[in-house]
Short mmCIF file of C-alpha atoms in Angstrom, two decimals:
data_model
loop_
_atom_site.label_atom_id
_atom_site.label_comp_id
_atom_site.label_asym_id
_atom_site.label_seq_id
_atom_site.Cartn_x
_atom_site.Cartn_y
_atom_site.Cartn_z
CA UNK A 108 43.84 90.28 89.95
CA UNK A 109 45.30 86.75 89.80
CA UNK A 110 47.46 85.18 92.50
CA UNK A 111 50.62 85.65 90.43
CA UNK A 112 49.83 89.31 89.75
CA UNK A 113 49.21 89.88 93.44
CA UNK A 114 52.49 88.22 94.30
CA UNK A 115 54.29 90.43 91.76
CA UNK A 116 53.18 93.51 93.68
CA UNK A 117 53.76 92.16 97.16
CA UNK A 118 54.72 94.75 99.77
CA UNK A 119 58.52 94.82 100.32
CA UNK A 120 57.99 94.61 104.06
CA UNK A 121 56.81 90.99 103.70
CA UNK A 122 60.04 90.18 101.88
CA UNK A 123 62.06 91.89 104.61
CA UNK A 124 60.23 89.87 107.26
CA UNK A 125 60.95 86.57 105.49
CA UNK A 126 64.62 87.55 105.09
CA UNK A 127 64.87 88.38 108.81
CA UNK A 128 63.31 85.04 109.79
CA UNK A 129 65.50 83.06 107.39
CA UNK A 130 68.62 84.60 108.90
CA UNK A 131 67.71 84.84 112.58
CA UNK A 132 66.19 81.36 113.08
CA UNK A 133 69.26 79.35 111.89
CA UNK A 134 71.49 81.51 114.08
CA UNK A 135 69.29 80.89 117.13
CA UNK A 136 68.76 77.19 116.38
CA UNK A 137 72.00 75.99 114.73
CA UNK A 138 72.18 72.66 112.93
CA UNK A 139 74.88 70.47 111.43
CA UNK A 140 75.76 71.13 107.81
CA UNK A 141 78.63 69.86 105.69
CA UNK A 142 81.53 72.11 104.75
CA UNK A 143 83.46 71.40 101.55
CA UNK A 144 86.89 72.97 101.30
CA UNK A 145 88.07 74.72 98.14
CA UNK A 146 91.55 74.95 96.65
CA UNK A 147 92.40 78.60 97.55
CA UNK A 148 91.62 77.83 101.23
CA UNK A 149 93.64 74.60 101.20
CA UNK A 150 96.61 76.37 99.58
CA UNK A 151 96.63 79.02 102.31
CA UNK A 152 96.32 76.39 105.03
CA UNK A 153 99.23 74.41 103.61
CA UNK A 154 101.39 77.52 103.28
CA UNK A 155 100.81 78.53 106.90
CA UNK A 156 101.31 74.95 108.06
CA UNK A 157 104.69 74.81 106.31
CA UNK A 158 105.93 77.42 108.84
CA UNK A 159 105.24 75.11 111.82
CA UNK A 160 107.87 75.17 114.56
CA UNK A 161 110.26 77.27 112.44
CA UNK A 162 112.31 79.84 114.30
CA UNK A 163 113.20 81.74 111.12
CA UNK A 164 109.75 81.97 109.55
CA UNK A 165 106.77 84.12 110.52
CA UNK A 166 103.53 85.42 109.12
CA UNK A 167 102.12 88.94 109.17
CA UNK A 168 98.39 89.55 109.51
CA UNK A 169 97.27 92.91 108.17
CA UNK A 170 93.82 94.12 109.26
CA UNK A 171 92.30 96.48 106.69
CA UNK A 172 88.62 96.54 107.60
CA UNK A 173 86.23 98.07 110.09
CA UNK A 174 83.48 96.60 112.23
CA UNK A 175 80.88 96.50 109.45
CA UNK A 176 82.46 93.41 107.86
CA UNK A 177 83.33 91.62 111.08
CA UNK A 178 80.69 88.94 110.55
CA UNK A 179 82.65 87.60 107.58
CA UNK A 180 86.23 88.45 108.48
CA UNK A 181 86.45 87.97 112.24
CA UNK A 182 85.95 84.14 112.15
CA UNK A 183 88.75 83.75 109.59
CA UNK A 184 91.09 85.91 111.67
CA UNK A 185 90.41 83.83 114.77
CA UNK A 186 90.86 80.54 112.83
CA UNK A 187 94.20 81.59 111.35
CA UNK A 188 95.47 82.79 114.73
CA UNK A 189 94.32 79.49 116.25
CA UNK A 190 96.22 77.61 113.53
CA UNK A 191 99.38 79.60 114.26
CA UNK A 192 99.10 79.05 118.00
CA UNK A 193 98.42 75.31 117.58
CA UNK A 194 101.42 74.90 115.28
CA UNK A 195 103.85 77.16 117.13
CA UNK A 196 104.12 79.65 114.26
CA UNK A 197 105.37 83.17 114.92
CA UNK A 198 102.69 85.70 114.07
CA UNK A 199 102.74 89.50 113.75
CA UNK A 200 99.72 91.79 113.46
CA UNK A 201 99.49 95.28 111.98
CA UNK A 202 96.82 97.72 110.78
CA UNK A 203 96.85 101.07 109.02
CA UNK A 204 93.38 102.36 109.88
CA UNK A 205 92.18 103.41 113.34
CA UNK A 206 88.94 101.33 113.37
CA UNK A 207 90.96 98.17 112.67
CA UNK A 208 93.12 98.47 115.81
CA UNK A 209 90.47 97.40 118.37
CA UNK A 210 89.31 94.61 116.03
CA UNK A 211 92.86 93.34 115.77
CA UNK A 212 93.29 93.32 119.56
CA UNK A 213 89.89 91.67 119.95
CA UNK A 214 90.69 88.84 117.49
CA UNK A 215 94.04 88.26 119.18
CA UNK A 216 92.50 88.17 122.67
CA UNK A 217 89.72 85.80 121.59
CA UNK A 218 92.14 83.39 119.88
CA UNK A 219 94.79 83.31 122.61
CA UNK A 220 92.37 82.73 125.51
CA UNK A 221 92.83 78.97 125.03
CA UNK A 222 96.64 79.17 124.96
CA UNK A 223 97.69 80.49 128.38
CA UNK A 224 101.40 79.77 127.78
CA UNK A 225 101.70 82.18 124.87
CA UNK A 226 103.74 85.30 125.47
CA UNK A 227 103.53 88.65 123.71
CA UNK A 228 106.85 89.49 122.12
CA UNK A 229 107.89 85.84 122.15
CA UNK A 230 105.19 83.84 120.34
CA UNK A 231 103.27 86.72 118.78
CA UNK A 232 103.63 90.47 118.41
CA UNK A 233 101.01 93.12 117.84
CA UNK A 234 102.62 95.99 115.93
CA UNK A 235 99.41 97.96 116.53
CA UNK A 236 97.99 100.82 114.50
CA UNK A 237 100.31 102.73 112.20
CA UNK A 238 99.05 105.85 110.36
CA UNK A 239 98.23 105.19 106.72
CA UNK A 240 100.77 107.84 105.74
CA UNK A 241 103.41 105.35 106.89
CA UNK A 242 102.03 102.47 104.82
CA UNK A 243 104.58 102.77 102.02
CA UNK A 244 107.63 103.46 104.21
CA UNK A 245 106.72 100.46 106.42
CA UNK A 246 105.83 98.02 103.62
CA UNK A 247 108.95 98.92 101.64
CA UNK A 248 111.08 99.22 104.77
CA UNK A 249 110.17 95.70 105.92
CA UNK A 250 111.85 94.45 102.75
CA UNK A 251 115.15 95.55 104.31
CA UNK A 252 114.60 95.35 108.06
CA UNK A 253 111.30 94.71 109.87
CA UNK A 254 112.57 96.08 113.20
CA UNK A 255 113.76 99.33 111.61
CA UNK A 256 110.60 99.83 109.56
CA UNK A 257 108.05 99.20 112.31
CA UNK A 258 110.19 100.57 115.18
CA UNK A 259 107.77 99.98 118.11
CA UNK A 260 104.93 97.54 118.82
CA UNK A 261 101.46 98.31 120.25
CA UNK A 262 102.92 98.34 123.78
CA UNK A 263 105.62 100.82 122.82
CA UNK A 264 108.45 98.26 122.98
CA UNK A 265 111.33 98.38 120.52
CA UNK A 266 110.53 95.67 117.99
CA UNK A 267 114.21 94.95 117.38
CA UNK A 268 114.74 93.97 121.03
CA UNK A 269 111.87 91.46 121.20
CA UNK A 270 112.65 87.75 121.45
CA UNK A 271 110.27 86.95 118.61
CA UNK A 272 112.61 88.83 116.25
CA UNK A 273 115.33 86.15 116.54
CA UNK A 274 115.71 84.84 113.01
CA UNK A 275 113.29 87.41 111.56
CA UNK A 276 114.85 90.22 109.52
CA UNK A 277 112.93 90.93 106.32
CA UNK A 278 110.44 89.39 103.88
CA UNK A 279 112.75 86.38 103.42
CA UNK A 280 111.73 85.40 106.96
CA UNK A 281 108.43 87.25 107.40
CA UNK A 282 107.48 85.31 104.35
CA UNK A 283 103.68 85.34 104.31
CA UNK A 284 101.38 88.35 104.53
CA UNK A 285 97.65 87.84 104.89
CA UNK A 286 95.51 90.91 104.38
CA UNK A 287 91.98 90.87 105.80
CA UNK A 288 89.97 93.39 103.84
CA UNK A 289 86.61 94.42 102.52
CA UNK A 290 88.36 96.47 99.86
CA UNK A 291 91.18 96.25 97.34
CA UNK A 292 93.81 96.78 100.08
CA UNK A 293 95.53 93.49 99.28
CA UNK A 294 96.63 94.84 95.89
CA UNK A 295 99.06 97.21 97.63
CA UNK A 296 100.72 94.24 99.34
CA UNK A 297 100.94 92.48 95.96
CA UNK A 298 102.43 95.58 94.31
CA UNK A 299 105.03 96.40 96.93
CA UNK A 300 105.74 93.28 99.01
CA UNK A 301 105.17 90.57 96.39
CA UNK A 302 106.48 92.17 93.20
CA UNK A 303 109.38 94.03 94.76
CA UNK A 304 110.55 91.61 97.46
CA UNK A 305 108.99 88.26 96.51
CA UNK A 306 106.98 87.93 99.73
CA UNK A 307 104.06 85.51 99.67
CA UNK A 308 100.74 87.31 99.90
CA UNK A 309 97.30 85.89 100.68
CA UNK A 310 93.90 87.47 101.18
CA UNK A 311 90.98 87.07 103.54
CA UNK A 312 88.19 89.04 101.93
CA UNK A 313 84.44 89.52 102.02
CA UNK A 314 82.50 87.41 99.52
CA UNK A 315 81.73 90.41 97.27
CA UNK A 316 85.44 91.19 96.94
CA UNK A 317 86.46 87.60 96.17
CA UNK A 318 85.71 87.78 92.44
CA UNK A 319 88.21 90.66 92.08
CA UNK A 320 91.02 88.49 93.44
CA UNK A 321 90.74 85.54 91.06
CA UNK A 322 93.18 86.98 88.49
CA UNK A 323 95.83 87.23 91.23
CA UNK A 324 95.13 83.69 92.42
CA UNK A 325 95.53 82.35 88.90
CA UNK A 326 98.77 84.26 88.35
CA UNK A 327 100.15 82.95 91.65
CA UNK A 328 100.54 86.45 93.09
CA UNK A 329 98.14 85.36 95.82
CA UNK A 330 99.14 82.04 97.38
CA UNK A 331 95.66 81.51 98.77
CA UNK A 332 92.41 83.21 99.64
CA UNK A 333 89.60 82.91 102.13
CA UNK A 334 86.44 84.13 100.44
CA UNK A 335 83.80 85.41 102.82
CA UNK A 336 82.10 83.39 105.51
CA UNK A 337 82.43 80.23 103.42
CA UNK A 338 86.21 80.58 103.33
CA UNK A 339 86.22 81.12 107.10
CA UNK A 340 84.06 77.99 107.61
CA UNK A 341 86.42 75.97 105.41
CA UNK A 342 89.43 77.17 107.37
CA UNK A 343 87.74 76.37 110.70
CA UNK A 344 87.19 72.83 109.48
CA UNK A 345 90.80 72.44 108.30
CA UNK A 346 92.13 73.58 111.68
CA UNK A 347 89.76 71.19 113.49
CA UNK A 348 90.68 68.21 111.35
CA UNK A 349 94.45 68.76 111.21
CA UNK A 350 96.15 71.44 113.34
CA UNK A 351 93.96 71.07 116.46
CA UNK A 352 93.35 67.34 116.02
CA UNK A 353 94.21 65.16 118.99
CA UNK A 354 94.00 61.45 119.66
CA UNK A 355 96.31 58.68 120.87
CA UNK A 356 98.13 58.43 117.56
CA UNK A 357 98.34 62.16 116.89
CA UNK A 358 98.85 63.93 120.17
CA UNK A 359 99.93 67.20 118.57
CA UNK A 360 97.82 67.60 115.45
CA UNK A 361 98.38 65.89 112.12
CA UNK A 362 99.57 66.85 108.66
CA UNK A 363 97.26 67.90 105.88
CA UNK A 364 95.89 65.13 103.69
CA UNK A 365 93.51 65.64 100.78
CA UNK A 366 92.05 62.17 101.33
CA UNK A 367 91.31 62.80 105.00
CA UNK A 368 89.65 66.17 104.43
CA UNK A 369 87.57 64.72 101.61
CA UNK A 370 86.11 62.02 103.83
CA UNK A 371 85.88 63.77 107.16
CA UNK A 372 82.63 64.94 108.60
CA UNK A 373 82.68 67.39 111.47
CA UNK A 374 79.32 67.72 113.20
CA UNK A 375 79.62 71.05 114.95
CA UNK A 376 76.48 71.05 117.05
CA UNK A 377 77.68 68.70 119.78
CA UNK A 378 79.76 69.97 122.64
CA UNK A 379 81.90 66.88 122.25
CA UNK A 380 82.35 66.02 118.59
CA UNK A 381 83.53 63.03 116.61
CA UNK A 382 85.66 62.87 113.50
CA UNK A 383 84.85 60.05 111.16
CA UNK A 384 87.40 59.56 108.43
CA UNK A 385 86.21 57.46 105.50
CA UNK A 386 89.22 55.17 105.36
CA UNK A 387 90.24 54.65 108.95
CA UNK A 388 87.01 55.51 110.70
CA UNK A 389 88.94 57.31 113.44
CA UNK A 390 86.89 58.86 116.20
CA UNK A 391 88.01 61.41 118.70
CA UNK A 392 86.43 63.80 121.13
CA UNK A 393 87.24 67.49 120.93
CA UNK A 394 85.77 70.37 122.86
CA UNK A 395 84.75 72.98 120.30
CA UNK A 396 83.84 76.40 121.75
CA UNK A 397 81.52 78.71 119.84
CA UNK A 398 84.34 81.01 118.71
CA UNK A 399 85.96 78.19 116.73
CA UNK A 400 82.79 77.22 114.87
CA UNK A 401 81.05 80.59 114.45
CA UNK A 402 81.64 80.70 110.67
CA UNK A 403 80.03 77.29 110.23
CA UNK A 404 77.04 78.36 112.32
CA UNK A 405 76.86 81.54 110.22
CA UNK A 406 76.96 79.40 107.09
CA UNK A 407 73.68 77.80 108.20
CA UNK A 408 72.02 81.21 108.02
CA UNK A 409 73.77 81.99 104.74
CA UNK A 410 72.62 78.68 103.26
CA UNK A 411 69.01 79.36 104.12
CA UNK A 412 69.33 82.96 102.86
CA UNK A 413 70.74 81.79 99.50
CA UNK A 414 67.98 79.23 99.07
CA UNK A 415 65.42 81.90 99.98
CA UNK A 416 66.82 84.29 97.35
CA UNK A 417 66.76 81.50 94.74
CA UNK A 418 63.12 80.75 95.62
CA UNK A 419 62.32 84.48 95.41
CA UNK A 420 63.89 84.70 91.95
CA UNK A 421 61.97 81.62 90.75
CA UNK A 422 58.64 82.91 92.10
CA UNK A 423 59.33 86.38 90.67
CA UNK A 424 60.08 84.95 87.22
CA UNK A 425 57.08 82.61 87.18
CA UNK A 426 54.88 85.59 88.06
CA UNK A 427 56.56 87.71 85.38
CA UNK A 428 56.06 85.14 82.61
CA UNK A 429 52.47 84.32 83.59
CA UNK A 430 51.56 88.02 83.77
CA UNK A 431 53.17 88.60 80.36
CA UNK A 432 51.30 85.61 78.91
CA UNK A 433 47.99 86.93 80.27
CA UNK A 434 48.67 90.40 78.81
CA UNK A 435 49.49 88.91 75.40
CA UNK A 436 46.26 86.87 75.43
CA UNK A 437 44.22 89.98 76.27
CA UNK B 106 101.79 132.00 88.92
CA UNK B 107 98.86 130.47 90.79
CA UNK B 108 98.54 127.83 88.07
CA UNK B 109 102.14 127.66 86.87
CA UNK B 110 103.84 126.78 90.18
CA UNK B 111 101.63 123.76 90.98
CA UNK B 112 101.98 122.68 87.36
CA UNK B 113 105.79 122.84 87.55
CA UNK B 114 105.80 120.88 90.85
CA UNK B 115 103.56 118.13 89.42
CA UNK B 116 105.39 117.79 86.11
CA UNK B 117 108.87 117.99 87.69
CA UNK B 118 108.22 115.49 90.48
CA UNK B 119 106.19 113.26 88.17
CA UNK B 120 109.13 112.80 85.81
CA UNK B 121 111.56 112.35 88.73
CA UNK B 122 109.51 109.46 90.16
CA UNK B 123 109.05 107.88 86.74
CA UNK B 124 112.83 108.03 86.34
CA UNK B 125 113.31 106.51 89.83
CA UNK B 126 111.32 103.44 88.77
CA UNK B 127 113.81 102.78 85.97
CA UNK B 128 117.02 103.61 87.91
CA UNK B 129 117.98 100.67 90.17
CA UNK B 130 120.67 102.55 92.15
CA UNK B 131 121.20 103.20 95.87
CA UNK B 132 121.07 106.99 95.39
CA UNK B 133 117.75 106.75 93.61
CA UNK B 134 116.38 104.49 96.37
CA UNK B 135 117.65 106.78 99.16
CA UNK B 136 116.08 109.79 97.47
CA UNK B 137 112.81 107.92 97.16
CA UNK B 138 112.88 106.82 100.84
CA UNK B 139 113.68 110.37 101.96
CA UNK B 140 110.81 111.74 99.90
CA UNK B 141 108.33 109.08 101.09
CA UNK B 142 109.19 109.89 104.72
CA UNK B 143 107.66 113.34 104.08
CA UNK B 144 104.30 111.63 103.73
CA UNK B 145 104.33 111.25 107.55
CA UNK B 146 103.66 114.97 107.75
CA UNK B 147 100.56 114.78 105.60
CA UNK B 148 98.46 112.59 107.95
CA UNK B 149 98.29 115.00 110.94
CA UNK B 150 97.27 117.87 108.64
CA UNK B 151 94.58 115.68 107.10
CA UNK B 152 93.18 114.90 110.56
CA UNK B 153 93.05 118.59 111.51
CA UNK B 154 91.41 119.42 108.19
CA UNK B 155 88.86 116.61 108.62
CA UNK B 156 87.86 117.70 112.12
CA UNK B 157 87.60 121.35 111.09
CA UNK B 158 85.47 120.42 108.10
CA UNK B 159 83.19 118.23 110.25
CA UNK B 160 82.63 121.03 112.77
CA UNK B 161 82.03 123.64 110.07
CA UNK B 162 79.49 121.52 108.16
CA UNK B 163 77.55 120.30 111.19
CA UNK B 164 77.95 123.55 113.15
CA UNK B 165 76.36 125.50 110.29
CA UNK B 166 73.54 122.94 110.04
CA UNK B 167 72.75 123.30 113.74
CA UNK B 168 73.00 127.09 113.65
CA UNK B 169 70.58 127.34 110.71
CA UNK B 170 68.28 124.63 112.09
CA UNK B 171 68.52 122.91 108.72
CA UNK B 172 66.38 119.79 108.09
CA UNK B 173 67.49 116.89 110.37
CA UNK B 174 69.86 119.19 112.30
CA UNK B 175 69.35 116.93 115.34
CA UNK B 176 71.53 114.27 113.70
CA UNK B 177 74.34 116.81 113.49
CA UNK B 178 74.13 117.30 117.26
CA UNK B 179 74.46 113.53 117.72
CA UNK B 180 77.46 113.44 115.35
CA UNK B 181 79.31 116.23 117.17
CA UNK B 182 78.45 114.76 120.58
CA UNK B 183 79.81 111.39 119.44
CA UNK B 184 83.06 113.02 118.30
CA UNK B 185 83.43 114.87 121.63
CA UNK B 186 82.58 111.91 123.87
CA UNK B 187 84.75 109.39 121.98
CA UNK B 188 87.73 111.75 121.84
CA UNK B 189 87.29 112.69 125.51
CA UNK B 190 87.20 109.12 126.87
CA UNK B 191 90.08 108.18 124.57
CA UNK B 192 92.28 111.04 125.78
CA UNK B 193 91.42 110.61 129.48
CA UNK B 194 91.37 106.81 129.96
CA UNK B 195 93.34 105.63 126.93
CA UNK B 196 92.33 103.07 124.31
CA UNK B 197 93.48 99.78 125.87
CA UNK B 198 91.37 96.73 126.75
CA UNK B 199 88.89 97.52 129.54
CA UNK B 200 88.72 101.28 128.94
CA UNK B 201 85.48 103.23 128.23
CA UNK B 202 86.80 103.94 124.72
CA UNK B 203 86.94 100.25 123.86
CA UNK B 204 83.60 99.67 125.57
CA UNK B 205 82.09 102.33 123.28
CA UNK B 206 83.76 100.74 120.28
CA UNK B 207 82.55 97.22 121.06
CA UNK B 208 79.03 98.14 122.17
CA UNK B 209 78.20 101.09 119.93
CA UNK B 210 80.46 101.23 116.88
CA UNK B 211 80.68 97.49 116.17
CA UNK B 212 76.94 96.66 116.32
CA UNK B 213 75.98 99.84 114.44
CA UNK B 214 78.46 99.21 111.63
CA UNK B 215 77.42 95.55 111.38
CA UNK B 216 73.74 96.57 111.30
CA UNK B 217 74.29 99.02 108.46
CA UNK B 218 76.16 96.42 106.43
CA UNK B 219 73.64 93.66 107.11
CA UNK B 220 70.85 95.80 105.64
CA UNK B 221 72.34 94.77 102.29
CA UNK B 222 70.80 91.31 102.70
CA UNK B 223 67.31 92.82 102.78
CA UNK B 224 67.89 95.02 99.74
CA UNK B 225 69.46 92.18 97.75
CA UNK B 226 66.55 89.82 98.52
CA UNK B 227 64.00 92.48 97.61
CA UNK B 228 65.85 93.47 94.42
CA UNK B 229 66.25 89.81 93.42
CA UNK B 230 62.52 89.28 93.77
CA UNK B 231 61.38 92.48 92.10
CA UNK B 232 63.97 93.00 89.35
CA UNK B 233 65.93 89.81 88.56
CA UNK B 234 63.94 88.69 85.50
CA UNK B 235 64.88 86.53 82.51
CA UNK B 236 63.78 89.28 80.11
CA UNK B 237 66.50 88.65 77.50
CA UNK B 238 69.06 85.93 76.63
CA UNK B 239 71.78 87.95 78.40
CA UNK B 240 69.66 88.32 81.53
CA UNK B 241 68.94 84.57 81.43
CA UNK B 242 72.66 83.74 81.29
CA UNK B 243 73.21 86.05 84.27
CA UNK B 244 70.33 84.40 86.12
CA UNK B 245 71.62 80.87 85.53
CA UNK B 246 75.17 81.88 86.56
CA UNK B 247 73.81 83.49 89.73
CA UNK B 248 71.85 80.33 90.55
CA UNK B 249 74.88 78.09 90.18
CA UNK B 250 77.26 80.37 92.10
CA UNK B 251 74.75 80.89 94.93
CA UNK B 252 74.11 77.15 95.23
CA UNK B 253 77.83 76.41 94.93
CA UNK B 254 78.52 78.68 97.90
CA UNK B 255 76.36 76.69 100.33
CA UNK B 256 76.46 73.05 101.52
CA UNK B 257 73.11 72.33 99.87
CA UNK B 258 74.67 72.76 96.42
CA UNK B 259 77.25 70.04 97.07
CA UNK B 260 74.57 67.86 98.64
CA UNK B 261 72.51 68.06 95.43
CA UNK B 262 75.51 67.29 93.25
CA UNK B 263 79.32 67.60 93.44
CA UNK B 264 78.99 69.14 89.99
CA UNK B 265 77.43 72.35 91.37
CA UNK B 266 80.43 73.61 93.43
CA UNK B 267 82.73 72.65 90.54
CA UNK B 268 80.57 74.57 88.06
CA UNK B 269 80.51 77.51 90.48
CA UNK B 270 84.33 77.49 90.67
CA UNK B 271 84.53 77.24 86.87
CA UNK B 272 82.31 80.33 86.49
CA UNK B 273 84.56 82.26 88.88
CA UNK B 274 87.79 80.92 87.36
CA UNK B 275 86.99 81.30 83.66
CA UNK B 276 84.26 83.77 82.56
CA UNK B 277 84.62 85.94 85.69
CA UNK B 278 88.40 85.94 85.34
CA UNK B 279 88.25 86.86 81.65
CA UNK B 280 85.94 89.80 82.39
CA UNK B 281 88.04 90.95 85.35
CA UNK B 282 91.24 90.82 83.30
CA UNK B 283 89.56 92.80 80.52
CA UNK B 284 88.40 95.45 82.97
CA UNK B 285 91.81 95.57 84.68
CA UNK B 286 93.59 96.01 81.34
CA UNK B 287 91.20 98.80 80.40
CA UNK B 288 91.65 100.53 83.74
CA UNK B 289 95.43 100.16 83.45
CA UNK B 290 95.55 101.68 79.98
CA UNK B 291 93.19 104.47 81.06
CA UNK B 292 95.32 105.24 84.13
CA UNK B 293 98.48 105.31 81.99
CA UNK B 294 96.87 107.67 79.48
CA UNK B 295 95.60 109.98 82.24
CA UNK B 296 98.99 109.95 84.00
CA UNK B 297 100.74 110.89 80.76
CA UNK B 298 98.26 113.70 80.18
CA UNK B 299 98.94 115.02 83.70
CA UNK B 300 102.72 114.69 83.28
CA UNK B 301 102.63 116.57 79.99
CA UNK B 302 100.38 119.28 81.41
CA UNK B 303 97.46 118.47 79.10
CA UNK B 304 95.14 117.41 81.93
CA UNK B 305 94.81 120.33 84.35
CA UNK B 306 91.41 119.88 86.00
CA UNK B 307 93.11 119.03 89.33
CA UNK B 308 94.18 122.69 89.52
CA UNK B 309 90.57 123.80 89.92
CA UNK B 310 88.58 126.27 87.82
CA UNK B 311 90.23 129.53 89.01
#
């Protein structure tokens, strides 16, 4: 038996061991890697950023996934919440499945740890878990009156009486809905909130679901999309470079610029990091805790895993063609 | 009667809701809202039905000592313990319920999902072969999209992420639209068959 024939029949357990090593080692020993942002991520960032400091605009985050897809979706949830908190954007959270409720509270708690001045019911509001049977009445009802449709928040307070509701009545004000899902849940928001009331809808989905959403991106029914861990890593970078950016010139973040993001390199593996912009060569020091760079660390493992799969496919095909050639010669 | 009454309900309500879609009046909307509010009553019944079904299936398995009956004991214990701590101490931050969720449910769910990586790698190695022109096109597309998803692709060439986006935006989109149109037409045809009483399999075989 030749080497290539042997390798064709290799025990699966060896493959599993290589996969485990390729994923675990980059997570344990992280390294710097470049993150390039894509258009759907930029569009979502810009849309959220346009709500900065506006009393009469808010976004709604809908959590439609369970713990199994946390690795991909949790970093994007934390990044978006961080963006909202940095830019003083009103944010509401809701979920329609019981396993999503603790995840929603967890993401909120992790993101707001660094913003001690934020107040529930004033800067953000967790609507909590609502039974799926109420999905349609709530989604349609919010088109008329958010306070009426949702009634109470996670703490049992009357939504209508909360300070955050000043200037927020229906989808004209609660103008962006972002659904985090590992399924086709976002289509319901498109069908009922987008088509019927003209609300802007965006998606944060697992990588395998991303391909399904491209038709809606192209038609403009989705204003933006974060696709899997890569989308989360891109969003983390955008928040670092713009919303959370601080130096002498920009003490409170800076506005999005395609030129800046194109030329900015964010090395994540230093406790104190530097931004180097191609044109101005600006440098600043920012403390970056793990929670705000976890997607980019995860991308290291994903990068190695993708390369490993490509190498596997190449080796498998070389073996296949050589074995076939040998058989034909015999 | 056993078949006729459900059939009348389905056909009657089906046509009413189709009509609602095309009648943009307040009365029509109010009727729809009133009807939708009834859906609140369905969820609690579904929960009761689900729990009963779970206990019947696993209870029978344990009673008969069916193969792997031990897993049924674990399932029922998990239901009891989780429900108990939830009812007694609540579900807020810092409660045993949330501790169970974070330290048992979350890692177990993530573990199950992450097993996919192992199966994909193994399947890619064992089965992803350029056996035909179609398979070769698929292989090349997979290469480009996989490289385009990671920083290495852009480091090799800026062309790779752009090609990856093109594959997702053009051929993928065309296929997805084709499938969506087919599904839409199929759903319309099936709905019409149900509304007209031609499709009756939902009534069961009795």
